[in-house]
N, CA, C and O atoms as a GROMACS GRO file, in nm:
protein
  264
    1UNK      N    1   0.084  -0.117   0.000
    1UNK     CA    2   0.000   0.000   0.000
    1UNK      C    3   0.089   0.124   0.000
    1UNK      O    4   0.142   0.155   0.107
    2UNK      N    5   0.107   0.183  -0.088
    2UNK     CA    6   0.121   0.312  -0.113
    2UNK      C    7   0.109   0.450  -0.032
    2UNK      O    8  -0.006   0.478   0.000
    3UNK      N    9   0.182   0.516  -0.004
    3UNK     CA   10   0.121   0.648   0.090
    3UNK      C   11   0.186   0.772   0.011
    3UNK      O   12   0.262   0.770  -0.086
    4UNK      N   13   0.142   0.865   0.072
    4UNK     CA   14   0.128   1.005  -0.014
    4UNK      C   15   0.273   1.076   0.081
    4UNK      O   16   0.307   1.045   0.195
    5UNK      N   17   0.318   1.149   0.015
    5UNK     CA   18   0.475   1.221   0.098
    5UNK      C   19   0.384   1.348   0.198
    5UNK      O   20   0.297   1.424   0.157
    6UNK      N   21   0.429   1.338   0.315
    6UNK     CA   22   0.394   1.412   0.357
    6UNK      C   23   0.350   1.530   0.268
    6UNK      O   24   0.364   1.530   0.145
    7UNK      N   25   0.283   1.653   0.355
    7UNK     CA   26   0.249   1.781   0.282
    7UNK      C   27   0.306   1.847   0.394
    7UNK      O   28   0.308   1.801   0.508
    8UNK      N   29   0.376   2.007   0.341
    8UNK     CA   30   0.418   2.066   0.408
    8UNK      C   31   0.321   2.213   0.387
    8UNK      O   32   0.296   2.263   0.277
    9UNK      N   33   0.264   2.280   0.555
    9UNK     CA   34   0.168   2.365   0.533
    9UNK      C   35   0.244   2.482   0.502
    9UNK      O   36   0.352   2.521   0.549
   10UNK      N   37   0.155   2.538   0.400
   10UNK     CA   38   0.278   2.684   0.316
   10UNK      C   39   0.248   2.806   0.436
   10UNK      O   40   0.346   2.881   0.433
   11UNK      N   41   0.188   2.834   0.500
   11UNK     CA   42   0.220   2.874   0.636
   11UNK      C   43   0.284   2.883   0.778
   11UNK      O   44   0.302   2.970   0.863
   12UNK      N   45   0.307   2.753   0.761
   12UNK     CA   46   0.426   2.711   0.900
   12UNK      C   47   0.574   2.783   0.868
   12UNK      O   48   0.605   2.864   0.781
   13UNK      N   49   0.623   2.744   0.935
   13UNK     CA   50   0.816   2.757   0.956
   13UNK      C   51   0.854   2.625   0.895
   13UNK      O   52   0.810   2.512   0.920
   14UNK      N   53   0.943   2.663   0.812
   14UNK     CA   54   1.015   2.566   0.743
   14UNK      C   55   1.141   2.538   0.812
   14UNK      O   56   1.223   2.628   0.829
   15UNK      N   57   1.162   2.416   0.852
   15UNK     CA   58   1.342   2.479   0.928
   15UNK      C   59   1.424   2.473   0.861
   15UNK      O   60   1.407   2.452   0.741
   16UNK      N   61   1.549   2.490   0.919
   16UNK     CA   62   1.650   2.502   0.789
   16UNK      C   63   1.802   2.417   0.838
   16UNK      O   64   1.834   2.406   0.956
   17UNK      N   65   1.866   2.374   0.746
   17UNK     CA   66   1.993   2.308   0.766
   17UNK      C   67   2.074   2.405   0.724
   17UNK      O   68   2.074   2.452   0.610
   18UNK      N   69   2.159   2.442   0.836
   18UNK     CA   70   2.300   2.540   0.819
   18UNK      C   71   2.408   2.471   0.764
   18UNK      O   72   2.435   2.375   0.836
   19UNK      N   73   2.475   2.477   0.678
   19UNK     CA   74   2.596   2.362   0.647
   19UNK      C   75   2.716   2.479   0.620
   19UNK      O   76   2.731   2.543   0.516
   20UNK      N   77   2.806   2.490   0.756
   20UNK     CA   78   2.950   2.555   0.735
   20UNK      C   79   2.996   2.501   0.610
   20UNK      O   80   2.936   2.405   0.563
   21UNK      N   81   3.092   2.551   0.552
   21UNK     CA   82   3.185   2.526   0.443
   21UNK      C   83   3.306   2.562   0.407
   21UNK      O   84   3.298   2.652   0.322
   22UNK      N   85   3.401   2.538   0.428
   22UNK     CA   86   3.550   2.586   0.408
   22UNK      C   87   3.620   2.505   0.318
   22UNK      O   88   3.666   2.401   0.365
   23UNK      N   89   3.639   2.527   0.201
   23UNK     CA   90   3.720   2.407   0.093
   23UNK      C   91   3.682   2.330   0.074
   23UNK      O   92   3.766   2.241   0.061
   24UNK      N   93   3.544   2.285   0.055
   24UNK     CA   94   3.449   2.150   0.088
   24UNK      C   95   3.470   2.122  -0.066
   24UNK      O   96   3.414   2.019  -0.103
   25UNK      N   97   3.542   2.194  -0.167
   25UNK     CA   98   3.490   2.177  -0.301
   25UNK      C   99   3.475   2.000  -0.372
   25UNK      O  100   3.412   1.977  -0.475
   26UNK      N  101   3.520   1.933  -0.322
   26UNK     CA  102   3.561   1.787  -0.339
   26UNK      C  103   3.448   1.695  -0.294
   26UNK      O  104   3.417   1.595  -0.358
   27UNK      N  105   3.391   1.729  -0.189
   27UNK     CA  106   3.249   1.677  -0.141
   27UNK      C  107   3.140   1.746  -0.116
   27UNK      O  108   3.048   1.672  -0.081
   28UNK      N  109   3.108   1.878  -0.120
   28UNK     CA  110   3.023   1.929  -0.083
   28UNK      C  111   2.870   1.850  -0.160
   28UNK      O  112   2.768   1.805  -0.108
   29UNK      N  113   2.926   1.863  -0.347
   29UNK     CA  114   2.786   1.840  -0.416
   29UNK      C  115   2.757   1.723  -0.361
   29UNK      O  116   2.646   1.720  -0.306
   30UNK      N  117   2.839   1.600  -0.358
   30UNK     CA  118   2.815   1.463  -0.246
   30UNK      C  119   2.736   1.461  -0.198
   30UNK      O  120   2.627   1.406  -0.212
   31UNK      N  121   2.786   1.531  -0.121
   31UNK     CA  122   2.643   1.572   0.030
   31UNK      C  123   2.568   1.661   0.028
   31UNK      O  124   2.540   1.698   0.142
   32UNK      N  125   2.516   1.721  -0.059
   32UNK     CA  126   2.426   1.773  -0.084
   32UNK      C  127   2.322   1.710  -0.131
   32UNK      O  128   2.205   1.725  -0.096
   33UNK      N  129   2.382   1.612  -0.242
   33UNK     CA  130   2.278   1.495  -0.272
   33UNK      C  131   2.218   1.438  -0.220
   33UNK      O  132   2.096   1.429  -0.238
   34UNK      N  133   2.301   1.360  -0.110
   34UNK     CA  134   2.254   1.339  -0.007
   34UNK      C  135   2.141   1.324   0.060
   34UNK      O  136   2.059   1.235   0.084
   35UNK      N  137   2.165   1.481   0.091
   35UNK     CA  138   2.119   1.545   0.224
   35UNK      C  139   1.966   1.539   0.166
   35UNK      O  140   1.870   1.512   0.240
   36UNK      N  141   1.951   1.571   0.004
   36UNK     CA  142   1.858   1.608  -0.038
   36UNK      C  143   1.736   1.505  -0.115
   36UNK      O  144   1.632   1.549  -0.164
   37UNK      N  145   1.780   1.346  -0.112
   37UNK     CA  146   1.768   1.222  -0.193
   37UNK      C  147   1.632   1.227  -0.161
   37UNK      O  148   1.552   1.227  -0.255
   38UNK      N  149   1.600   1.230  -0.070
   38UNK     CA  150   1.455   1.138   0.005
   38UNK      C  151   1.380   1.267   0.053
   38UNK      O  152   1.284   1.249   0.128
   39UNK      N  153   1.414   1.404   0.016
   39UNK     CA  154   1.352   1.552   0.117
   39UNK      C  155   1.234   1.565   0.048
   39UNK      O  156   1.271   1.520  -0.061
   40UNK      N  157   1.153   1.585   0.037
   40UNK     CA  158   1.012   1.640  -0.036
   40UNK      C  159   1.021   1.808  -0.072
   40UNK      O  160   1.072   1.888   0.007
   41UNK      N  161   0.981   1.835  -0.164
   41UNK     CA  162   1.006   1.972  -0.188
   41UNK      C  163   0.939   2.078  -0.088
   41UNK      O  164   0.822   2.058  -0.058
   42UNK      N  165   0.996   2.174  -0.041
   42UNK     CA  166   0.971   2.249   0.081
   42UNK      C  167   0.992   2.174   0.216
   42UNK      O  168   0.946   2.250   0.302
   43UNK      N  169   1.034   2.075   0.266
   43UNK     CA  170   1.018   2.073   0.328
   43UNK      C  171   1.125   2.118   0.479
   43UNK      O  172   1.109   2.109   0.601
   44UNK      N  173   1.246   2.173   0.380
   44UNK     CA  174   1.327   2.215   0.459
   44UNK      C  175   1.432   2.323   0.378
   44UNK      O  176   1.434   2.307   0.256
   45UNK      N  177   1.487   2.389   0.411
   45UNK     CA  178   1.548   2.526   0.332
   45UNK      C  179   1.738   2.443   0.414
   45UNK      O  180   1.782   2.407   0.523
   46UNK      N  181   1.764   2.450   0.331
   46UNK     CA  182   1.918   2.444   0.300
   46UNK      C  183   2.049   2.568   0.313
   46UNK      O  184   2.081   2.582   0.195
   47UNK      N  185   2.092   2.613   0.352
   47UNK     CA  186   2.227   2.739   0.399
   47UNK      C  187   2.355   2.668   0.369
   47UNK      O  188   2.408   2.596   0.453
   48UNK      N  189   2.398   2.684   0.268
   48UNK     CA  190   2.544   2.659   0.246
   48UNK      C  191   2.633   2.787   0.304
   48UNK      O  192   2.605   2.893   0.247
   49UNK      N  193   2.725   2.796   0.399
   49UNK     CA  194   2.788   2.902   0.485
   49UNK      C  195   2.915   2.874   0.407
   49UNK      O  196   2.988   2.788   0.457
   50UNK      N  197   2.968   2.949   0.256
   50UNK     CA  198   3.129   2.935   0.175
   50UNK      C  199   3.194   3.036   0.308
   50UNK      O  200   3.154   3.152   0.303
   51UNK      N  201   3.288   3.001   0.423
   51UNK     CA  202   3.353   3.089   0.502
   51UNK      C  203   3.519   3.043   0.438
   51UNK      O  204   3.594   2.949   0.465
   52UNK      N  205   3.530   3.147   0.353
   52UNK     CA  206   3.711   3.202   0.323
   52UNK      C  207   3.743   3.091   0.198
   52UNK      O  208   3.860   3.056   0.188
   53UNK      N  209   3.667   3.046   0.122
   53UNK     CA  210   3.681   2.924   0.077
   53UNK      C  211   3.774   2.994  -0.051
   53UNK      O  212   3.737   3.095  -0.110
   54UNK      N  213   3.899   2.923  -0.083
   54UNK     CA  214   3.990   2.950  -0.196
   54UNK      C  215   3.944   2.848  -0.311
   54UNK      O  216   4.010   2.854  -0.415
   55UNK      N  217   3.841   2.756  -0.305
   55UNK     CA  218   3.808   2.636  -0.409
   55UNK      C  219   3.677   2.710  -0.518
   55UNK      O  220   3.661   2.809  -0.589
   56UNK      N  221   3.607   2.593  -0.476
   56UNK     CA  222   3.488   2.623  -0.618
   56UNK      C  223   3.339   2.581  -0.510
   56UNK      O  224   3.228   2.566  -0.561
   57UNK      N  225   3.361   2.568  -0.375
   57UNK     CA  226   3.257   2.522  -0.263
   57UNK      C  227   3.115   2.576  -0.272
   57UNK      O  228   3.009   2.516  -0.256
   58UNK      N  229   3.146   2.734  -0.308
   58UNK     CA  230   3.020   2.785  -0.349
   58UNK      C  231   2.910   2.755  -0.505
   58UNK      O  232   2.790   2.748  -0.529
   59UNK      N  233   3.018   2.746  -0.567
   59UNK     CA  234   3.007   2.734  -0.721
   59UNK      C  235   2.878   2.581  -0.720
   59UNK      O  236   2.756   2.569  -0.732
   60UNK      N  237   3.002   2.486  -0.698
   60UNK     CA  238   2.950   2.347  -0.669
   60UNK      C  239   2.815   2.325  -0.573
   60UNK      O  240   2.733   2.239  -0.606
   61UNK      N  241   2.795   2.405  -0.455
   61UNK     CA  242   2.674   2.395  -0.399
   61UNK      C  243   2.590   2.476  -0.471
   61UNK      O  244   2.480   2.423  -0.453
   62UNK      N  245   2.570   2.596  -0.557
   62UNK     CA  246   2.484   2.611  -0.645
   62UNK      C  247   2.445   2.542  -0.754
   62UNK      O  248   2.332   2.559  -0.800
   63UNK      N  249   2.551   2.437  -0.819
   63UNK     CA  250   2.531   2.335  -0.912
   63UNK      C  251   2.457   2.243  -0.893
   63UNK      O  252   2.425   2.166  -0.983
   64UNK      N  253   2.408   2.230  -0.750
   64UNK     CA  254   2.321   2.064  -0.695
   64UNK      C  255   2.172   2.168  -0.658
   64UNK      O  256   2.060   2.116  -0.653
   65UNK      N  257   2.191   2.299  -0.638
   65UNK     CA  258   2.053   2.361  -0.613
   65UNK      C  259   1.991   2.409  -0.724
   65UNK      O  260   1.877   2.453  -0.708
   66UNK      N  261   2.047   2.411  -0.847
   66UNK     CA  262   1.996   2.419  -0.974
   66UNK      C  263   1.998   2.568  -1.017
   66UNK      O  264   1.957   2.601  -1.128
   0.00000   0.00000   0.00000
């Protein structure tokens, strides 16, 4: 039997995952995938934090958020 993905009410608080980042460029999209495989749309807001990053950390986490 089949079930429906949760619904998320467009009124509530969405919470959010903070994810520091410093040079992550090598795994970040990884885990972003991840993080994101099984999430239902809205149901949680995502923060990639690039702090001082000399790589591509930011670049790459905009590449997996489309």
């Amino acid at each position: 039997m089949a079930t429906d993905p949760p619904r998320v009410d467009p009124g509530s608080t969405v919470p959010s995952v903070i994810i520091p980042a410093h040079d992550e460029e090598a795994v970040i999209g990884d885990g972003l995938r991840a993080l994101l495989a099984d999430a239902h749309l809205g149901e949680f807001d995502v923060v990639v934090v690039a702090n001082a990053c000399s790589d591509r950390t930011a670049e790459h986490a905009q590449e997996v958020a489309g």
